[in-house]
Amino acid sequence: MIGYRIRQARLAAGLTLAALGEKVGLTHTAIQKYEKELLTPPSSQLLKLARACGIRVEYFFRTHQVELIEPEFRKLSTFGKTAQEALKIKVVDLVEKRVELLGFFPESPIFRFESPTGLLESIQTLDQIEEFADQVRDAWKLGLDPIGDLTDTLETLGLLVIVVDEDNPAFSGLQATARTADGRTYPVVAVSSHWPGDRQRFTLAHELGHLLLEGRLDNEINEEKACNRFAGAFLAPKAAVIQCLGPLRRALEWQELLAAKHEFGLSMGGWLQRAKQCGVISESIHVGLYKRFSVNGWRKNEPGEAVPREQSRLFEQLVYRALSEKYITESKAAELLGIPMMQFHKERQLESMDAVAHQ
Ligand SMILES: [Zn+2]
């Protein structure tokens, strides 16, 4: 078991046998023997290995095993096989912590993820996705307002949202099913922690589209396009777009798009698309605006302040809930949050916040 874990940690850190060996002062064959469990590393060595891989030593001993089934990447082709494997390991590590935490509760504190009932069963055109997205929002009682915390909204609905530290810009997102050793399954979506909030949100909504649209799309429809359309319609529903920009426009000001971007957490480029999709501007006006948008270099970097990154608070909240109900100990809580015991103790008493308030 421990050998497998060492290998996982090494791959997640993107290290070769030799590179890890060098970091901890061992040969690559010694590392290989650990991984094949021909040798058992002493605890001092385990500590070094953990440090070299950028993880906590508990990782080697965690018993909960999670497997990712049918992972689907949203990425550029430059995000190759090795990078994908390393990313999967990081995601599994984070999923395992959540599954472990959920396991401490006598009754699950989150819903079991389900596709709402009564959604359009078969979709023949991309335009029908507008109605479909409205149905999803209705079923989840999200109204027409912007979704402030997409991550927390989805997590409460039973989706495991993983914001993973991946700085390779070729990676956008991942959707998979996590299966635990005892046969429980959870849908998982992962996004990079390095992207601005609007891009993370679009990716999350796109991945949600894959989950919900599965089995409903006509063969003629490109699934990726359908999921993009869903993402836009879910983040900014047609009625809200029309309310925000007006029903029929001959032009749009950049400032309008920028304001809408911050209100709904959907990029300016995304809003330009939505304006066309919802019939606010004609195809030809869209072409003209999009040309200027591209010439300004905004397809790569949009102007103005970035949308704040998505943050999941649910995991931390549940750690404290479990602690308060005495389902877990303080040291377990610190371990799950990945912070030293001393620091955790201070945070639990809100001491660090006092210090800030008194300054
Ligand atoms: Zn996709």
GROMACS .gro file of C-alpha atoms and ligand atoms in nm:
model
  360
    1MET     CA    1   0.000   0.000   0.000
    2ILE     CA    2   0.265   0.245   0.104
    3GLY     CA    3   0.468   0.173  -0.208
    4TYR     CA    4   0.171   0.255  -0.428
    5ARG     CA    5   0.120   0.579  -0.237
    6ILE     CA    6   0.483   0.681  -0.275
    7ARG     CA    7   0.457   0.627  -0.648
    8GLN     CA    8   0.134   0.830  -0.664
    9ALA     CA    9   0.290   1.115  -0.466
   10ARG     CA   10   0.598   1.113  -0.688
   11LEU     CA   11   0.395   1.121  -1.010
   12ALA     CA   12   0.172   1.396  -0.872
   13ALA     CA   13   0.482   1.602  -0.803
   14GLY     CA   14   0.598   1.538  -1.159
   15LEU     CA   15   0.922   1.373  -1.046
   16THR     CA   16   1.114   1.087  -1.203
   17LEU     CA   17   1.259   0.812  -0.984
   18ALA     CA   18   1.601   0.973  -1.019
   19ALA     CA   19   1.476   1.324  -0.946
   20LEU     CA   20   1.303   1.215  -0.627
   21GLY     CA   21   1.607   1.010  -0.528
   22GLU     CA   22   1.829   1.311  -0.570
   23LYS     CA   23   1.603   1.526  -0.355
   24VAL     CA   24   1.614   1.282  -0.064
   25GLY     CA   25   1.972   1.158  -0.112
   26LEU     CA   26   1.892   0.811  -0.246
   27THR     CA   27   1.948   0.627  -0.572
   28HIS     CA   28   1.664   0.577  -0.816
   29THR     CA   29   1.678   0.202  -0.747
   30ALA     CA   30   1.618   0.262  -0.377
   31ILE     CA   31   1.307   0.465  -0.460
   32GLN     CA   32   1.197   0.193  -0.697
   33LYS     CA   33   1.235  -0.065  -0.420
   34TYR     CA   34   1.015   0.144  -0.193
   35GLU     CA   35   0.754   0.172  -0.463
   36LYS     CA   36   0.760  -0.201  -0.530
   37GLU     CA   37   0.756  -0.265  -0.155
   38LEU     CA   38   1.077  -0.465  -0.166
   39LEU     CA   39   1.202  -0.225   0.103
   40THR     CA   40   1.010  -0.036   0.370
   41PRO     CA   41   1.129   0.319   0.422
   42PRO     CA   42   1.201   0.422   0.783
   43SER     CA   43   0.983   0.706   0.913
   44SER     CA   44   1.265   0.961   0.882
   45GLN     CA   45   1.286   0.875   0.513
   46LEU     CA   46   0.909   0.896   0.471
   47LEU     CA   47   0.916   1.248   0.607
   48LYS     CA   48   1.179   1.346   0.352
   49LEU     CA   49   0.986   1.180   0.071
   50ALA     CA   50   0.669   1.363   0.171
   51ARG     CA   51   0.849   1.695   0.181
   52ALA     CA   52   1.013   1.633  -0.156
   53CYS     CA   53   0.673   1.555  -0.311
   54GLY     CA   54   0.508   1.855  -0.148
   55ILE     CA   55   0.255   1.654   0.053
   56ARG     CA   56   0.196   1.570   0.417
   57VAL     CA   57   0.326   1.240   0.545
   58GLU     CA   58  -0.030   1.129   0.634
   59TYR     CA   59  -0.088   1.086   0.262
   60PHE     CA   60   0.117   0.765   0.272
   61PHE     CA   61  -0.106   0.615   0.540
   62ARG     CA   62  -0.450   0.723   0.438
   63THR     CA   63  -0.664   0.414   0.396
   64HIS     CA   64  -0.957   0.551   0.200
   65GLN     CA   65  -0.908   0.462  -0.160
   66VAL     CA   66  -1.075   0.646  -0.439
   67GLU     CA   67  -1.062   0.569  -0.804
   68LEU     CA   68  -1.152   0.811  -1.082
   69ILE     CA   69  -1.370   0.648  -1.346
   70GLU     CA   70  -1.405   0.778  -1.701
   71PRO     CA   71  -1.219   1.104  -1.654
   72GLU     CA   72  -1.290   1.358  -1.929
   73PHE     CA   73  -1.044   1.640  -1.965
   74ARG     CA   74  -1.112   1.990  -2.090
   75LYS     CA   75  -0.765   2.080  -2.207
   76LEU     CA   76  -0.539   2.167  -2.494
   77SER     CA   77  -0.353   1.890  -2.673
   78THR     CA   78  -0.028   2.002  -2.512
   79PHE     CA   79  -0.158   1.872  -2.179
   80GLY     CA   80  -0.020   1.523  -2.240
   81LYS     CA   81  -0.061   1.180  -2.083
   82THR     CA   82   0.195   1.224  -1.804
   83ALA     CA   83   0.048   1.559  -1.704
   84GLN     CA   84  -0.300   1.404  -1.706
   85GLU     CA   85  -0.188   1.119  -1.481
   86ALA     CA   86  -0.023   1.361  -1.238
   87LEU     CA   87  -0.334   1.577  -1.229
   88LYS     CA   88  -0.561   1.278  -1.165
   89ILE     CA   89  -0.350   1.184  -0.864
   90LYS     CA   90  -0.380   1.536  -0.720
   91VAL     CA   91  -0.755   1.527  -0.771
   92VAL     CA   92  -0.785   1.182  -0.613
   93ASP     CA   93  -0.590   1.305  -0.310
   94LEU     CA   94  -0.834   1.594  -0.260
   95VAL     CA   95  -1.137   1.375  -0.325
   96GLU     CA   96  -1.014   1.120  -0.071
   97LYS     CA   97  -1.002   1.387   0.198
   98ARG     CA   98  -1.361   1.485   0.126
   99VAL     CA   99  -1.484   1.130   0.114
  100GLU     CA  100  -1.306   1.062   0.441
  101LEU     CA  101  -1.468   1.367   0.601
  102LEU     CA  102  -1.815   1.273   0.474
  103GLY     CA  103  -1.762   0.925   0.616
  104PHE     CA  104  -1.740   1.064   0.970
  105PHE     CA  105  -2.097   1.193   0.958
  106PRO     CA  106  -2.366   0.945   1.066
  107GLU     CA  107  -2.586   1.099   0.795
  108SER     CA  108  -2.443   1.263   0.486
  109PRO     CA  109  -2.443   1.643   0.525
  110ILE     CA  110  -2.471   1.693   0.147
  111PHE     CA  111  -2.731   1.578  -0.104
  112ARG     CA  112  -2.672   1.290  -0.336
  113PHE     CA  113  -2.622   1.446  -0.678
  114GLU     CA  114  -2.911   1.384  -0.912
  115SER     CA  115  -3.019   1.523  -1.244
  116PRO     CA  116  -3.345   1.710  -1.178
  117THR     CA  117  -3.657   1.538  -1.308
  118GLY     CA  118  -3.872   1.689  -1.581
  119LEU     CA  119  -3.588   1.819  -1.797
  120LEU     CA  120  -3.610   1.808  -2.178
  121GLU     CA  121  -3.534   1.449  -2.266
  122SER     CA  122  -3.408   1.500  -2.617
  123ILE     CA  123  -3.238   1.803  -2.760
  124GLN     CA  124  -3.219   1.858  -3.136
  125THR     CA  125  -3.091   2.215  -3.157
  126LEU     CA  126  -2.850   2.429  -2.959
  127ASP     CA  127  -3.129   2.683  -2.905
  128GLN     CA  128  -3.323   2.425  -2.704
  129ILE     CA  129  -3.044   2.436  -2.449
  130GLU     CA  130  -3.175   2.776  -2.338
  131GLU     CA  131  -3.495   2.611  -2.219
  132PHE     CA  132  -3.301   2.320  -2.073
  133ALA     CA  133  -3.077   2.551  -1.869
  134ASP     CA  134  -3.384   2.741  -1.744
  135GLN     CA  135  -3.537   2.411  -1.635
  136VAL     CA  136  -3.223   2.324  -1.441
  137ARG     CA  137  -3.221   2.663  -1.269
  138ASP     CA  138  -3.591   2.623  -1.186
  139ALA     CA  139  -3.547   2.276  -1.044
  140TRP     CA  140  -3.264   2.397  -0.822
  141LYS     CA  141  -3.454   2.714  -0.727
  142LEU     CA  142  -3.179   2.943  -0.853
  143GLY     CA  143  -3.411   3.203  -1.006
  144LEU     CA  144  -3.266   3.443  -1.261
  145ASP     CA  145  -3.010   3.609  -1.037
  146PRO     CA  146  -2.638   3.570  -1.081
  147ILE     CA  147  -2.500   3.264  -0.901
  148GLY     CA  148  -2.263   3.416  -0.646
  149ASP     CA  149  -2.085   3.105  -0.532
  150LEU     CA  150  -2.097   2.849  -0.805
  151THR     CA  151  -1.864   2.611  -0.624
  152ASP     CA  152  -2.066   2.608  -0.304
  153THR     CA  153  -2.393   2.587  -0.495
  154LEU     CA  154  -2.275   2.279  -0.684
  155GLU     CA  155  -2.120   2.118  -0.378
  156THR     CA  156  -2.438   2.152  -0.178
  157LEU     CA  157  -2.613   1.974  -0.466
  158GLY     CA  158  -2.378   1.681  -0.420
  159LEU     CA  159  -2.109   1.747  -0.676
  160LEU     CA  160  -1.751   1.731  -0.552
  161VAL     CA  161  -1.586   2.046  -0.682
  162ILE     CA  162  -1.211   2.032  -0.668
  163VAL     CA  163  -1.005   2.345  -0.722
  164VAL     CA  164  -0.671   2.189  -0.802
  165ASP     CA  165  -0.329   2.352  -0.802
  166GLU     CA  166  -0.230   2.305  -1.166
  167ASP     CA  167  -0.030   2.582  -1.326
  168ASN     CA  168  -0.010   2.429  -1.673
  169PRO     CA  169  -0.224   2.671  -1.878
  170ALA     CA  170  -0.322   2.388  -2.114
  171PHE     CA  171  -0.546   2.242  -1.844
  172SER     CA  172  -0.895   2.385  -1.793
  173GLY     CA  173  -1.107   2.122  -1.632
  174LEU     CA  174  -1.185   1.761  -1.559
  175GLN     CA  175  -1.505   1.570  -1.504
  176ALA     CA  176  -1.516   1.218  -1.367
  177THR     CA  177  -1.688   0.983  -1.129
  178ALA     CA  178  -1.509   0.900  -0.807
  179ARG     CA  179  -1.568   0.548  -0.676
  180THR     CA  180  -1.474   0.464  -0.320
  181ALA     CA  181  -1.345   0.129  -0.198
  182ASP     CA  182  -1.688   0.055  -0.048
  183GLY     CA  183  -1.864   0.126  -0.376
  184ARG     CA  184  -2.003   0.477  -0.322
  185THR     CA  185  -1.981   0.707  -0.623
  186TYR     CA  186  -1.963   1.083  -0.650
  187PRO     CA  187  -1.953   1.303  -0.959
  188VAL     CA  188  -1.639   1.515  -0.955
  189VAL     CA  189  -1.550   1.830  -1.142
  190ALA     CA  190  -1.208   1.986  -1.114
  191VAL     CA  191  -1.081   2.326  -1.225
  192SER     CA  192  -0.742   2.488  -1.204
  193SER     CA  193  -0.680   2.723  -0.912
  194HIS     CA  194  -0.472   2.944  -1.143
  195TRP     CA  195  -0.741   3.072  -1.377
  196PRO     CA  196  -0.946   3.386  -1.311
  197GLY     CA  197  -1.291   3.331  -1.161
  198ASP     CA  198  -1.491   3.378  -1.480
  199ARG     CA  199  -1.293   3.111  -1.658
  200GLN     CA  200  -1.323   2.872  -1.364
  201ARG     CA  201  -1.696   2.929  -1.348
  202PHE     CA  202  -1.742   2.872  -1.720
  203THR     CA  203  -1.547   2.549  -1.695
  204LEU     CA  204  -1.751   2.429  -1.395
  205ALA     CA  205  -2.075   2.509  -1.573
  206HIS     CA  206  -1.946   2.338  -1.891
  207GLU     CA  207  -1.861   2.024  -1.693
  208LEU     CA  208  -2.201   2.036  -1.527
  209GLY     CA  209  -2.341   2.045  -1.879
  210HIS     CA  210  -2.168   1.716  -1.959
  211LEU     CA  211  -2.327   1.555  -1.654
  212LEU     CA  212  -2.676   1.682  -1.721
  213LEU     CA  213  -2.687   1.659  -2.101
  214GLU     CA  214  -2.561   1.303  -2.116
  215GLY     CA  215  -2.791   1.087  -2.324
  216ARG     CA  216  -3.014   1.377  -2.430
  217LEU     CA  217  -2.829   1.520  -2.729
  218ASP     CA  218  -2.920   1.442  -3.087
  219ASN     CA  219  -2.636   1.275  -3.280
  220GLU     CA  220  -2.598   1.584  -3.498
  221ILE     CA  221  -2.509   1.806  -3.203
  222ASN     CA  222  -2.150   1.855  -3.103
  223GLU     CA  223  -2.134   1.782  -2.731
  224GLU     CA  224  -1.861   2.038  -2.659
  225LYS     CA  225  -2.058   2.314  -2.828
  226ALA     CA  226  -2.370   2.205  -2.643
  227CYS     CA  227  -2.187   2.218  -2.309
  228ASN     CA  228  -2.051   2.564  -2.389
  229ARG     CA  229  -2.399   2.681  -2.474
  230PHE     CA  230  -2.527   2.530  -2.152
  231ALA     CA  231  -2.252   2.701  -1.952
  232GLY     CA  232  -2.343   3.042  -2.092
  233ALA     CA  233  -2.716   2.988  -2.048
  234PHE     CA  234  -2.677   2.853  -1.697
  235LEU     CA  235  -2.454   3.142  -1.581
  236ALA     CA  236  -2.656   3.413  -1.761
  237PRO     CA  237  -3.010   3.293  -1.848
  238LYS     CA  238  -3.174   3.442  -2.154
  239ALA     CA  239  -3.429   3.643  -1.954
  240ALA     CA  240  -3.149   3.794  -1.745
  241VAL     CA  241  -2.945   3.879  -2.056
  242ILE     CA  242  -3.241   4.062  -2.208
  243GLN     CA  243  -3.314   4.237  -1.881
  244CYS     CA  244  -2.952   4.341  -1.852
  245LEU     CA  245  -2.881   4.456  -2.209
  246GLY     CA  246  -3.228   4.526  -2.347
  247PRO     CA  247  -3.419   4.323  -2.608
  248LEU     CA  248  -3.282   4.463  -2.935
  249ARG     CA  249  -2.961   4.657  -2.968
  250ARG     CA  250  -2.769   4.811  -3.258
  251ALA     CA  251  -2.443   4.827  -3.069
  252LEU     CA  252  -2.298   4.751  -2.727
  253GLU     CA  253  -2.053   4.946  -2.515
  254TRP     CA  254  -1.755   4.764  -2.365
  255GLN     CA  255  -1.842   4.910  -2.025
  256GLU     CA  256  -2.178   4.736  -2.037
  257LEU     CA  257  -2.010   4.402  -2.099
  258LEU     CA  258  -1.757   4.468  -1.824
  259ALA     CA  259  -2.031   4.549  -1.571
  260ALA     CA  260  -2.229   4.240  -1.675
  261LYS     CA  261  -1.914   4.030  -1.646
  262HIS     CA  262  -1.869   4.126  -1.284
  263GLU     CA  263  -2.234   4.092  -1.201
  264PHE     CA  264  -2.270   3.740  -1.341
  265GLY     CA  265  -1.913   3.607  -1.328
  266LEU     CA  266  -1.919   3.541  -1.704
  267SER     CA  267  -1.641   3.684  -1.923
  268MET     CA  268  -1.695   3.979  -2.159
  269GLY     CA  269  -1.636   3.739  -2.447
  270GLY     CA  270  -1.903   3.515  -2.297
  271TRP     CA  271  -2.144   3.808  -2.279
  272LEU     CA  272  -2.081   3.897  -2.639
  273GLN     CA  273  -2.179   3.540  -2.728
  274ARG     CA  274  -2.485   3.551  -2.504
  275ALA     CA  275  -2.598   3.879  -2.665
  276LYS     CA  276  -2.600   3.707  -3.003
  277GLN     CA  277  -2.749   3.379  -2.878
  278CYS     CA  278  -3.034   3.562  -2.705
  279GLY     CA  279  -3.111   3.776  -3.010
  280VAL     CA  280  -3.007   4.105  -2.846
  281ILE     CA  281  -2.768   4.176  -3.136
  282SER     CA  282  -2.772   4.041  -3.489
  283GLU     CA  283  -2.513   3.805  -3.633
  284SER     CA  284  -2.347   4.087  -3.831
  285ILE     CA  285  -2.327   4.323  -3.534
  286HIS     CA  286  -2.173   4.038  -3.338
  287VAL     CA  287  -1.913   3.977  -3.606
  288GLY     CA  288  -1.813   4.344  -3.601
  289LEU     CA  289  -1.791   4.365  -3.223
  290TYR     CA  290  -1.602   4.038  -3.199
  291LYS     CA  291  -1.346   4.161  -3.453
  292ARG     CA  292  -1.277   4.470  -3.245
  293PHE     CA  293  -1.268   4.258  -2.932
  294SER     CA  294  -1.001   4.035  -3.091
  295VAL     CA  295  -0.796   4.324  -3.231
  296ASN     CA  296  -0.780   4.470  -2.880
  297GLY     CA  297  -0.616   4.146  -2.766
  298TRP     CA  298  -0.903   4.073  -2.528
  299ARG     CA  299  -0.954   3.713  -2.631
  300LYS     CA  300  -0.641   3.630  -2.435
  301ASN     CA  301  -0.658   3.896  -2.166
  302GLU     CA  302  -0.978   4.080  -2.094
  303PRO     CA  303  -0.948   4.440  -1.971
  304GLY     CA  304  -1.036   4.557  -1.622
  305GLU     CA  305  -1.025   4.381  -1.291
  306ALA     CA  306  -1.043   4.002  -1.291
  307VAL     CA  307  -1.340   3.816  -1.146
  308PRO     CA  308  -1.236   3.677  -0.805
  309ARG     CA  309  -1.138   3.310  -0.808
  310GLU     CA  310  -1.380   3.044  -0.695
  311GLN     CA  311  -1.327   2.918  -0.345
  312SER     CA  312  -1.495   2.630  -0.178
  313ARG     CA  313  -1.593   2.701   0.179
  314LEU     CA  314  -1.808   2.394   0.224
  315PHE     CA  315  -1.523   2.155   0.303
  316GLU     CA  316  -1.389   2.378   0.578
  317GLN     CA  317  -1.737   2.436   0.718
  318LEU     CA  318  -1.797   2.064   0.733
  319VAL     CA  319  -1.465   2.006   0.908
  320TYR     CA  320  -1.573   2.246   1.182
  321ARG     CA  321  -1.919   2.094   1.196
  322ALA     CA  322  -1.774   1.746   1.238
  323LEU     CA  323  -1.539   1.876   1.507
  324SER     CA  324  -1.816   2.052   1.692
  325GLU     CA  325  -2.032   1.740   1.690
  326LYS     CA  326  -1.729   1.541   1.808
  327TYR     CA  327  -1.726   1.318   1.501
  328ILE     CA  328  -1.357   1.400   1.462
  329THR     CA  329  -1.070   1.514   1.684
  330GLU     CA  330  -0.887   1.841   1.661
  331SER     CA  331  -0.581   1.673   1.512
  332LYS     CA  332  -0.794   1.504   1.246
  333ALA     CA  333  -0.947   1.842   1.161
  334ALA     CA  334  -0.603   1.998   1.126
  335GLU     CA  335  -0.491   1.709   0.908
  336LEU     CA  336  -0.795   1.737   0.681
  337LEU     CA  337  -0.738   2.109   0.639
  338GLY     CA  338  -0.369   2.050   0.581
  339ILE     CA  339  -0.246   2.293   0.844
  340PRO     CA  340  -0.025   2.242   1.152
  341MET     CA  341  -0.202   2.173   1.481
  342MET     CA  342  -0.086   2.498   1.644
  343GLN     CA  343  -0.216   2.708   1.361
  344PHE     CA  344  -0.540   2.515   1.354
  345HIS     CA  345  -0.589   2.572   1.727
  346LYS     CA  346  -0.549   2.947   1.677
  347GLU     CA  347  -0.785   2.952   1.383
  348ARG     CA  348  -1.041   2.753   1.575
  349GLN     CA  349  -1.041   3.019   1.848
  350LEU     CA  350  -1.039   3.294   1.581
  351GLU     CA  351  -0.720   3.424   1.740
  352SER     CA  352  -0.553   3.521   1.417
  353MET     CA  353  -0.859   3.731   1.332
  354ASP     CA  354  -0.847   3.909   1.671
  355ALA     CA  355  -0.492   4.010   1.599
  356VAL     CA  356  -0.596   4.163   1.269
  357ALA     CA  357  -0.893   4.343   1.423
  358HIS     CA  358  -0.678   4.501   1.695
  359GLN     CA  359  -0.418   4.641   1.464
  360ZN      ZN  360  -1.631   1.932  -2.251
   0.00000   0.00000   0.00000
